Phi, psi and omega in degrees: 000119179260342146201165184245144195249148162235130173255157187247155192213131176204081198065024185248067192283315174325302189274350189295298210301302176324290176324312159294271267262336180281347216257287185303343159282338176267337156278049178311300194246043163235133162307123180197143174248170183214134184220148187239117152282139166229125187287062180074026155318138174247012168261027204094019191254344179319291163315316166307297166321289194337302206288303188279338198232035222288337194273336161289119179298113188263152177254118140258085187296160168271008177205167189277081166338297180124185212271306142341289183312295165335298201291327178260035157256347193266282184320344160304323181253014165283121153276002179271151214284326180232162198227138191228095174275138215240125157316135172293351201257014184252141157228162210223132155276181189287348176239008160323288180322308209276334182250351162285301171342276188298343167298294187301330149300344167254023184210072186279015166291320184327157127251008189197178186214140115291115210236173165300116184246145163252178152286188150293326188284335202133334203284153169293153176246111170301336163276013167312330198217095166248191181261182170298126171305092187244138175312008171253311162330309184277000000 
């Protein structure tokens, strides 16, 4: 398995559904599991995954965790040689995934990745680009 992507989920049945439908266009030709935690949605999306998405692995919490707790029940049952935590409000383009890969093989010194997020419109998200959390930052 070269990765597991865990999305974390809460009640976004819309943007979840957006998010997957990009996210499997992009793994074509990557080994990948794809896992959804859902923190107690009551909006369909469970029900959504089920239908549309049958090969995502869902983690169904009975309470709302939180957004941390989630993501590392996902990363517990994760097998993949790189593990990608993904917001449900992301659309991924197609060759993300296959050029994040390929950096990090060729740079195993790497211990993380970042990549340039846009809008819907085009616009850079500045917040793409912080700096490293360092105690004088924080």
């Amino acid at each position: 398995m070269k990765l597991s992507i865990i999305i974390v989920n809460y009640n976004v049945r819309y943007f979840l559904d957006q998010c997957l439908n990009s996210v499997f266009r992009a793994v074509k030709e990557i080994p990948v599991e794809i896992m959804v935690v859902d923190n107690n949605s009551v909006d369909g999306s469970l029900e959504m995954v089920r239908e549309k998405y049958p090969s995502v692995i869902l983690l169904e919490n009975k309470e709302n965790t939180g957004f941390s707790k989630a993501n590392n029940q996902g990363m517990a049952q994760a097998k993949g040689e790189y593990v990608l935590l993904l917001n449900p409000d992301t659309v991924v383009e197609e060759d993300t995934f296959e050029k994040c890969l390929k950096f990090m093989d060729q740079n195993p010194d790497a211990g993380g990745l970042g990549v340039k997020m846009i809008d819907g419109k085009g616009n850079f998200l500045p917040e793409s680009k912080r700096g490293l959390p360092t105690p004088a930052v924080a």
